[in-house]
PDB file of C-alpha atoms in Angstrom:
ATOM      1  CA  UNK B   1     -34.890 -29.148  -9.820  1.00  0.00           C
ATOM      2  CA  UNK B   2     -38.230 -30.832  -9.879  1.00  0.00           C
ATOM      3  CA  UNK B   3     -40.047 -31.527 -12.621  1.00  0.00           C
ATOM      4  CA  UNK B   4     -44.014 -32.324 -12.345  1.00  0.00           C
ATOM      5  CA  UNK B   5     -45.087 -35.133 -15.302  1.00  0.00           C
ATOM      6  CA  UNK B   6     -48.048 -37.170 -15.852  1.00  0.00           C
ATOM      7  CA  UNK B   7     -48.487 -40.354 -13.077  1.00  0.00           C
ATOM      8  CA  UNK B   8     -48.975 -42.465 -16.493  1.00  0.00           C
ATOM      9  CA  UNK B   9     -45.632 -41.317 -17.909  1.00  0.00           C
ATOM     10  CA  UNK B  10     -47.387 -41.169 -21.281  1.00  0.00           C
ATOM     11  CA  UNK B  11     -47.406 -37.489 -21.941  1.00  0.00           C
ATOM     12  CA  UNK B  12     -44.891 -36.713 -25.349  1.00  0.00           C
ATOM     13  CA  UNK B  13     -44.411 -33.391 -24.100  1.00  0.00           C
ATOM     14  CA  UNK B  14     -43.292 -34.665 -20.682  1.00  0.00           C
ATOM     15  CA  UNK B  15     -41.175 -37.121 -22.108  1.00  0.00           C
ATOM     16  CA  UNK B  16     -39.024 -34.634 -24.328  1.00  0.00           C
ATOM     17  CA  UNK B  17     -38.611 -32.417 -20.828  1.00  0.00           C
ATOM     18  CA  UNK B  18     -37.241 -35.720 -18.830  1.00  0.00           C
ATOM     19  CA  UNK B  19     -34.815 -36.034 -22.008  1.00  0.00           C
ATOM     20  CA  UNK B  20     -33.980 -32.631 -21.995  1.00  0.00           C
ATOM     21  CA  UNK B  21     -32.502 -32.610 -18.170  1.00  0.00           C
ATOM     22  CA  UNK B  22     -31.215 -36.580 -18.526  1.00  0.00           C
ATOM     23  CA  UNK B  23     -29.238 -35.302 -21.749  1.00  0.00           C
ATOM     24  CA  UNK B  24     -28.150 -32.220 -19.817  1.00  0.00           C
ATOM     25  CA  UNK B  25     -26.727 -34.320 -17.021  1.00  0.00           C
ATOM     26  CA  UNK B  26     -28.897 -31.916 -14.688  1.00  0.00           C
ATOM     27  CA  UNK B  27     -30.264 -33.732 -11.199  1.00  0.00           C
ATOM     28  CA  UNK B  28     -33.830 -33.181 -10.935  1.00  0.00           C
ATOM     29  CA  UNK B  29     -36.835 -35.329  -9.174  1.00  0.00           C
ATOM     30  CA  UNK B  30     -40.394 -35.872 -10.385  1.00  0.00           C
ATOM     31  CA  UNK B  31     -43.308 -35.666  -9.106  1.00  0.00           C
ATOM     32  CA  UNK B  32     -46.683 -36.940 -10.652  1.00  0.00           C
ATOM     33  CA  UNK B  33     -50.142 -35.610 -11.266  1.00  0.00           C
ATOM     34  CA  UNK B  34     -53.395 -37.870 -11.869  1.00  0.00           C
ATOM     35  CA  UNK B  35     -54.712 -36.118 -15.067  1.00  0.00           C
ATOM     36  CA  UNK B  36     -57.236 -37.810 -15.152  1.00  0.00           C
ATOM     37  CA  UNK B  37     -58.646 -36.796 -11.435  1.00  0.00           C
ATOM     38  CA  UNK B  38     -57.749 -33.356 -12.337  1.00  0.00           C
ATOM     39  CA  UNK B  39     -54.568 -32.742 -10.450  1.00  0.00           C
ATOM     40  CA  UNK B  40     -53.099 -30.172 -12.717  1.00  0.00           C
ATOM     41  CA  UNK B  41     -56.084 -27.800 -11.674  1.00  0.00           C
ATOM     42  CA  UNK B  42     -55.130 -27.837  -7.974  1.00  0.00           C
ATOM     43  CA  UNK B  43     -54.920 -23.979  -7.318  1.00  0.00           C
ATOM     44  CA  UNK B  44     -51.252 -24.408  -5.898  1.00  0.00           C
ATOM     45  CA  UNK B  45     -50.188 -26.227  -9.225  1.00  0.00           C
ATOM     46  CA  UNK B  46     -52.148 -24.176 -11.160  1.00  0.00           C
ATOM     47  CA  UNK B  47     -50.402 -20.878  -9.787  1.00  0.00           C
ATOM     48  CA  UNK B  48     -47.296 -22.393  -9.899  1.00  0.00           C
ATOM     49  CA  UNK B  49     -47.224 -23.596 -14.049  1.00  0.00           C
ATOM     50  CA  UNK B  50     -49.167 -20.824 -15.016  1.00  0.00           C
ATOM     51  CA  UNK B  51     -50.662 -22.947 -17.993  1.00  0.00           C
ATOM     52  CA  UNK B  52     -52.148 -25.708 -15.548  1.00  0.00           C
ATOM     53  CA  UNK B  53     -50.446 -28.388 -17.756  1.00  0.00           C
ATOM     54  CA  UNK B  54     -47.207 -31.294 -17.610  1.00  0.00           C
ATOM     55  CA  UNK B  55     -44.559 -30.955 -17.868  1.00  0.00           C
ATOM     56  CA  UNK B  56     -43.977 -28.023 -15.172  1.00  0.00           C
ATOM     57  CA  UNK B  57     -40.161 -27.480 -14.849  1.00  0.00           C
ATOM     58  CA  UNK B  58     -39.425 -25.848 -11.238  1.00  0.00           C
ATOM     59  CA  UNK B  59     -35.638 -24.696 -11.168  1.00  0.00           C
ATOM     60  CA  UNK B  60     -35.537 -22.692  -7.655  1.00  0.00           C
ATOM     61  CA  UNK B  61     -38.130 -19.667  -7.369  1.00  0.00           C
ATOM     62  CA  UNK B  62     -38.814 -20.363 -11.046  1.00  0.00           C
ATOM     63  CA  UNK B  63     -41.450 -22.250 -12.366  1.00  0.00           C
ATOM     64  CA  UNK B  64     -41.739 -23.121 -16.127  1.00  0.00           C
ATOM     65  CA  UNK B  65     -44.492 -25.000 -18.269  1.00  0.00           C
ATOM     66  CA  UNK B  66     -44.777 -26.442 -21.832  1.00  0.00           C
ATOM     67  CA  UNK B  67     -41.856 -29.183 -23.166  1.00  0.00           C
ATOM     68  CA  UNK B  68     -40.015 -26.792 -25.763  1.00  0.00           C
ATOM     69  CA  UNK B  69     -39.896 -23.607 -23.680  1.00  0.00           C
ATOM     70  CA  UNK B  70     -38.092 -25.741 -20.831  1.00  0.00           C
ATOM     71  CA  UNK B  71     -35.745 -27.465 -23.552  1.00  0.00           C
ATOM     72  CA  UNK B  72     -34.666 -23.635 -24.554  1.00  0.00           C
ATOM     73  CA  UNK B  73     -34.474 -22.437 -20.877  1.00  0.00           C
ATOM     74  CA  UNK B  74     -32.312 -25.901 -20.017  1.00  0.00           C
ATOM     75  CA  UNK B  75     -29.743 -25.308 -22.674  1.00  0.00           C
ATOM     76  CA  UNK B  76     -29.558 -21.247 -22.486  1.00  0.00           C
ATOM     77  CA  UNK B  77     -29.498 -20.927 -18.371  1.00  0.00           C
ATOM     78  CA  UNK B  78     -27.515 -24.525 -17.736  1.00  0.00           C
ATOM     79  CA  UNK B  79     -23.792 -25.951 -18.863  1.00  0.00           C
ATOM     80  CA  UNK B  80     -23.948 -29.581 -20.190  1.00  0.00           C
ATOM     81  CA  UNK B  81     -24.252 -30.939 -23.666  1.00  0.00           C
ATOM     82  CA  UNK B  82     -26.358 -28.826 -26.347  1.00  0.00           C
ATOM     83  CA  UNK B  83     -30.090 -29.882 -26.978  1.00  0.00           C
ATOM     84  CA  UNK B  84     -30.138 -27.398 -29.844  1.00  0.00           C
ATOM     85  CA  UNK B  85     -28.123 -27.164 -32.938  1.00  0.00           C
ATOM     86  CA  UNK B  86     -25.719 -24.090 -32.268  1.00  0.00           C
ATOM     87  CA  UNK B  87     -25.889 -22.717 -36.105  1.00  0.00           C
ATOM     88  CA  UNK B  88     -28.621 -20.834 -36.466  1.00  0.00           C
ATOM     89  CA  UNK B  89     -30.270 -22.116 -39.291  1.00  0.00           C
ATOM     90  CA  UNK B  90     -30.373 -25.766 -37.683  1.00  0.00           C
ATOM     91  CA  UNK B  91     -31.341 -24.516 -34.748  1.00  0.00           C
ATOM     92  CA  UNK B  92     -34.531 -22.741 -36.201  1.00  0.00           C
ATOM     93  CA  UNK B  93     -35.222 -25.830 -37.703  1.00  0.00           C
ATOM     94  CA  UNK B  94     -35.020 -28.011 -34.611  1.00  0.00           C
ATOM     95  CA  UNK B  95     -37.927 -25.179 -33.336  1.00  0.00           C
ATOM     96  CA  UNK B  96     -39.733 -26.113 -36.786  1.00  0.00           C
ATOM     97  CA  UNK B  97     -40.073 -29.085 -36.231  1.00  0.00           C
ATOM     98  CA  UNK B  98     -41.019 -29.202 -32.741  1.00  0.00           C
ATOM     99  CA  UNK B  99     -43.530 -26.369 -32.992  1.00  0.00           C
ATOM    100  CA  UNK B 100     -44.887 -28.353 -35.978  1.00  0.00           C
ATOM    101  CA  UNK B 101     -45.456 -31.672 -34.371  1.00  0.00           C
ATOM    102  CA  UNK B 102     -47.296 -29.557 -31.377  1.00  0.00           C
ATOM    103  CA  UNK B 103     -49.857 -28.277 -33.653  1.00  0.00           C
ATOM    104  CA  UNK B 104     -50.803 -31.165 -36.474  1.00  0.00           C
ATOM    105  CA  UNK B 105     -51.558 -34.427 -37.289  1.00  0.00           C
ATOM    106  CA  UNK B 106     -55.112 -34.244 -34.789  1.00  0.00           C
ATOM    107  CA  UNK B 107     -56.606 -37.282 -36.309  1.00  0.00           C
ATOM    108  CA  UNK B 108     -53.338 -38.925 -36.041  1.00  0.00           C
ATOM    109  CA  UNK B 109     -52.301 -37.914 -32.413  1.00  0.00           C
ATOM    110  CA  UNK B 110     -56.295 -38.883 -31.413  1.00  0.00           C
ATOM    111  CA  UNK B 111     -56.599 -42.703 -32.911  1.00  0.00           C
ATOM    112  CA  UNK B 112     -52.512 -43.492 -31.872  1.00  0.00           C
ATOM    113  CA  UNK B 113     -52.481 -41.620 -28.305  1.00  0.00           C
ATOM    114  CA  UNK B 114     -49.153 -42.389 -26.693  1.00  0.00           C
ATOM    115  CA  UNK B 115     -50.800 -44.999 -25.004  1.00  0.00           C
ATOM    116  CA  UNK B 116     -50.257 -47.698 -28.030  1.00  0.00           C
ATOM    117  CA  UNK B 117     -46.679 -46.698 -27.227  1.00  0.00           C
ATOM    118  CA  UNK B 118     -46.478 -47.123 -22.985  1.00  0.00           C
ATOM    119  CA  UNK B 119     -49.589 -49.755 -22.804  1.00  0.00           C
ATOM    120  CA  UNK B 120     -50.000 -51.628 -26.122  1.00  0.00           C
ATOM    121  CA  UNK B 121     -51.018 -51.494 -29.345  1.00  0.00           C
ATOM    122  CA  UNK B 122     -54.858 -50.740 -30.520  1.00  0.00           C
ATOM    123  CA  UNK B 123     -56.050 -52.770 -33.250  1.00  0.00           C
ATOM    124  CA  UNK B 124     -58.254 -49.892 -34.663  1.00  0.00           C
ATOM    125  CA  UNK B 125     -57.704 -49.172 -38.300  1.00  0.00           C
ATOM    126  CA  UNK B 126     -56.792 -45.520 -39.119  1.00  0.00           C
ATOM    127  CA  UNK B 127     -59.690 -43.497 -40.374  1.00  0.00           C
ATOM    128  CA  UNK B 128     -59.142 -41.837 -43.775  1.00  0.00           C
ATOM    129  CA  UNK B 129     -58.272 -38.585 -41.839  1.00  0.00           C
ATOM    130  CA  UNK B 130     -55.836 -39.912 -39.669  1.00  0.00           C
ATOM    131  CA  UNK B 131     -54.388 -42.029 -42.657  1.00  0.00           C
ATOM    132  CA  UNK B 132     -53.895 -38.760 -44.453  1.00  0.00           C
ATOM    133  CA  UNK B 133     -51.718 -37.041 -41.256  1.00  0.00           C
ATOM    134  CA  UNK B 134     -49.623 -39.759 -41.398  1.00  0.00           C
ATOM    135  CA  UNK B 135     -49.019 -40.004 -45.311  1.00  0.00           C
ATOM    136  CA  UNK B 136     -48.160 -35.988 -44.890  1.00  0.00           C
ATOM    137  CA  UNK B 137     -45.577 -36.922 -41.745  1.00  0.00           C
ATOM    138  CA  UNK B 138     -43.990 -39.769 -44.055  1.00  0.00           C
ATOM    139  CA  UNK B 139     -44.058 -37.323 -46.470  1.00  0.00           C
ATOM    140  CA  UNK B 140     -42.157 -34.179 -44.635  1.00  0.00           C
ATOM    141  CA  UNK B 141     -40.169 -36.611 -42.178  1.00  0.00           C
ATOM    142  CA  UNK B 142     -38.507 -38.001 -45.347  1.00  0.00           C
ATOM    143  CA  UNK B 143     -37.840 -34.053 -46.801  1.00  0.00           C
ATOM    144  CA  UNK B 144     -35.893 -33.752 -43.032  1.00  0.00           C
ATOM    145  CA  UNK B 145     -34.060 -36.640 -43.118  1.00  0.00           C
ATOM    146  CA  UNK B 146     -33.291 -36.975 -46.634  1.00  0.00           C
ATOM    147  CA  UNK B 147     -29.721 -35.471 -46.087  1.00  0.00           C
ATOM    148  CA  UNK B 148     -28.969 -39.313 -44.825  1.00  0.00           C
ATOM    149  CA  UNK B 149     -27.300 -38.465 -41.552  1.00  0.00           C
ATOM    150  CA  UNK B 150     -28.282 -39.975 -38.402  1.00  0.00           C
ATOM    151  CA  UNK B 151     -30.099 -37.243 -37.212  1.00  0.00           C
ATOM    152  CA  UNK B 152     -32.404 -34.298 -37.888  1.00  0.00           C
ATOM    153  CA  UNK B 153     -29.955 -31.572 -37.763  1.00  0.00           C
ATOM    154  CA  UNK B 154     -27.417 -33.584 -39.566  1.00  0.00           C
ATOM    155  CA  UNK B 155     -24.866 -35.805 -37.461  1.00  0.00           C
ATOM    156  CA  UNK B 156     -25.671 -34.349 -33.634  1.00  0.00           C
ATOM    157  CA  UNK B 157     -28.230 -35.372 -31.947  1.00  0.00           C
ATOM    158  CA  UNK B 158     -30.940 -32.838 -30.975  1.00  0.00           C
ATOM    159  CA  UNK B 159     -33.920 -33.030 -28.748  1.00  0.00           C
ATOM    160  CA  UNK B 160     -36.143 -32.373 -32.098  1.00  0.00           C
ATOM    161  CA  UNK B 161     -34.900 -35.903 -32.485  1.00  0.00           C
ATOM    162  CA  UNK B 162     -36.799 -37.170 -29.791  1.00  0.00           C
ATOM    163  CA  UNK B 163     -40.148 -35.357 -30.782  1.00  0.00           C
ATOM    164  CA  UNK B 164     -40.299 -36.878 -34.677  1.00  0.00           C
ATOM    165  CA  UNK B 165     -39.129 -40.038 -33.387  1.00  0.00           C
ATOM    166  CA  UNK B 166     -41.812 -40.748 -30.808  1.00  0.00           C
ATOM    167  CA  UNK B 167     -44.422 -38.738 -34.108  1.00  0.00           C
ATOM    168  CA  UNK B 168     -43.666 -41.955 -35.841  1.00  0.00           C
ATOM    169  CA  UNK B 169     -43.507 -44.240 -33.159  1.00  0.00           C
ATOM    170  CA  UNK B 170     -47.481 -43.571 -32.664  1.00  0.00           C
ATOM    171  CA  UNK B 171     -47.276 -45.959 -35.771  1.00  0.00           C
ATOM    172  CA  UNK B 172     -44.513 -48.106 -36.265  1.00  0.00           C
ATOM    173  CA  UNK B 173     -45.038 -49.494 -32.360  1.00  0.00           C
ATOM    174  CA  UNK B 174     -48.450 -50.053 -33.303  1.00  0.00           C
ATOM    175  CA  UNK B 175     -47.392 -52.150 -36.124  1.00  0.00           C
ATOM    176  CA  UNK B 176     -48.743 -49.834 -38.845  1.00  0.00           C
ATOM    177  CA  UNK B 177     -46.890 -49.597 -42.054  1.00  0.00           C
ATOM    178  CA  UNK B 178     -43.774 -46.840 -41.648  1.00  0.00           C
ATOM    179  CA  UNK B 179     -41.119 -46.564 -44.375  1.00  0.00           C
ATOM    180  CA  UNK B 180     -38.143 -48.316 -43.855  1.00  0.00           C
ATOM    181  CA  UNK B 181     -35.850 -45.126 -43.682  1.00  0.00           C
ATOM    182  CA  UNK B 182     -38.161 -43.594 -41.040  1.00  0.00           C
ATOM    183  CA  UNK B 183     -38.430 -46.311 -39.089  1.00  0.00           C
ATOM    184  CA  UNK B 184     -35.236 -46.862 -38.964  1.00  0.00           C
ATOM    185  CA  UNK B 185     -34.650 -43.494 -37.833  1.00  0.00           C
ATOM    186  CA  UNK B 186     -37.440 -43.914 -35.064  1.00  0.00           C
ATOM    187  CA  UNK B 187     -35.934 -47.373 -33.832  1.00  0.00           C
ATOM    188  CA  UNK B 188     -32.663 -45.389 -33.712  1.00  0.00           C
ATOM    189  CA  UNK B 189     -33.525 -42.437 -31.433  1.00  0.00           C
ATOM    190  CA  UNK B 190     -35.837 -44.894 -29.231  1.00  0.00           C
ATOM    191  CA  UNK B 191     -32.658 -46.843 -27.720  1.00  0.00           C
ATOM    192  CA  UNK B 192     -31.286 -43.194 -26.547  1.00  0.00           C
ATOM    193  CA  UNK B 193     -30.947 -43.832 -22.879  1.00  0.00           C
ATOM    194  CA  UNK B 194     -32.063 -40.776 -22.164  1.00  0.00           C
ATOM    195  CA  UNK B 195     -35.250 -41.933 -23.848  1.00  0.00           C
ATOM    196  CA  UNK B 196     -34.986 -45.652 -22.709  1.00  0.00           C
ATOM    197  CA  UNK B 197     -34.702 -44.315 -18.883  1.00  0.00           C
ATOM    198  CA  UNK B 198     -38.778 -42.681 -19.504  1.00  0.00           C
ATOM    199  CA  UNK B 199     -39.625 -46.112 -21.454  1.00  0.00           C
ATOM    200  CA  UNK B 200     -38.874 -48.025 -18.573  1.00  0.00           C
ATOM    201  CA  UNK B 201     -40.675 -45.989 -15.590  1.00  0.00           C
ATOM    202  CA  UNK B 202     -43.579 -47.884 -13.756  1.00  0.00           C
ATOM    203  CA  UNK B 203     -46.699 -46.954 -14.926  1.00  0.00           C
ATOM    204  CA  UNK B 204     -50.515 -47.578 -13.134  1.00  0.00           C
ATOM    205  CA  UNK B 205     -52.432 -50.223 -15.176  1.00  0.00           C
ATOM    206  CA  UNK B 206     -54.534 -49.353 -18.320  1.00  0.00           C
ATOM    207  CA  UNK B 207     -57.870 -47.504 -16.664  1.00  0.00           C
ATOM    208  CA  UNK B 208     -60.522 -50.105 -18.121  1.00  0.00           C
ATOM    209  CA  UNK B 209     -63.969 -48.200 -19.693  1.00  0.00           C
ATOM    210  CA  UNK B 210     -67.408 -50.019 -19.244  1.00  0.00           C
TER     211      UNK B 210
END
């Protein structure tokens, strides 16, 4: 398998697809595209992912875009340890939350990019907006975890796990203020080594704006 991710190894979304296959014991190789240059719009890659976007899962003659579709396809079409809850209710809940993080917390996501996470912290306060997303995450992560297990889904991991974790890591690796519970949790599911394997990759310095 070969799996196409961003050549900073910053993307969230391309992160919870390398954790999907490490935690599936599945070999696979990467290969890199220069966002920034505009490499996911080369016609070939474009044809291939459909959606033009990392991560791009290719498994054979089958090509397959966007993190949480591949996480599904991983655990339904390969043997291996489960990414997903197998009772249904947990498992619909591991989709909650993953669809959820996809889709809010703009202001948040746009003033703590993934780069305070992979390059360093940015000593920009949080605007009142982006102060607000994070006082709603604190507010729902808590709701998820308040059950007390180690986990989202109760005491198994699941790849959901990785997604919140790395939500609140936007913060508490910046050095913002995160509740102790939750970033306890984060610190927890950061030393995966599924997740420790993408922290360590070699990135391409910090492009430098004029």
């Amino acid at each position: 398998m070969l799996l196409y991710v961003d050549v900073q190894f910053a993307s969230p979304y391309a992160l919870s697809a390398f954790v999907a296959l490490q935690e599936k014991g599945l070999p696979f190789t990467i290969e890199t595209l220069d966002l920034a240059a505009g490499d996911q719009q080369r016609p070939d890659f474009a044809r291939l992912s459909i959606s033009a976007r990392v991560p791009t899962l290719v498994d054979g003659d089958f090509a397959l875009s966007e993190s949480s579709a591949i996480a599904e396809y991983l655990d339904e079409a390969h043997p291996g340890p489960v990414l997903y809850p197998a009772a249904p209710r947990a498992r619909a809940r591991a989709r909650q939350v993953q669809a959820w993080l996809r889709s809010d917390f703009l202001p948040l996501r746009q003033e703590r990019s993934t780069e305070v996470i992979f390059y360093g912290p940015t000593p920009q306060p949080l605007s009142a907006a982006a102060a607000h997303s994070a006082a709603r995450l604190f507010a729902a992560a808590g709701e998820l975890l308040a059950h007390g297990d180690d986990h989202l889904c109760g005491d198994a991991w699941c790849i959901a796990d990785v997604d919140l974790a790395l939500m609140l890591n936007r913060l508490l690796l910046n050095g913002d203020a995160v509740p102790d519970a939750l970033a306890r949790y984060a610190t927890r599911q950061w030393q995966r080594p599924s997740v420790q394997s993408w922290v360590a990759r070699e990135r391409p310095a910090r492009a430098v704006t004029t």
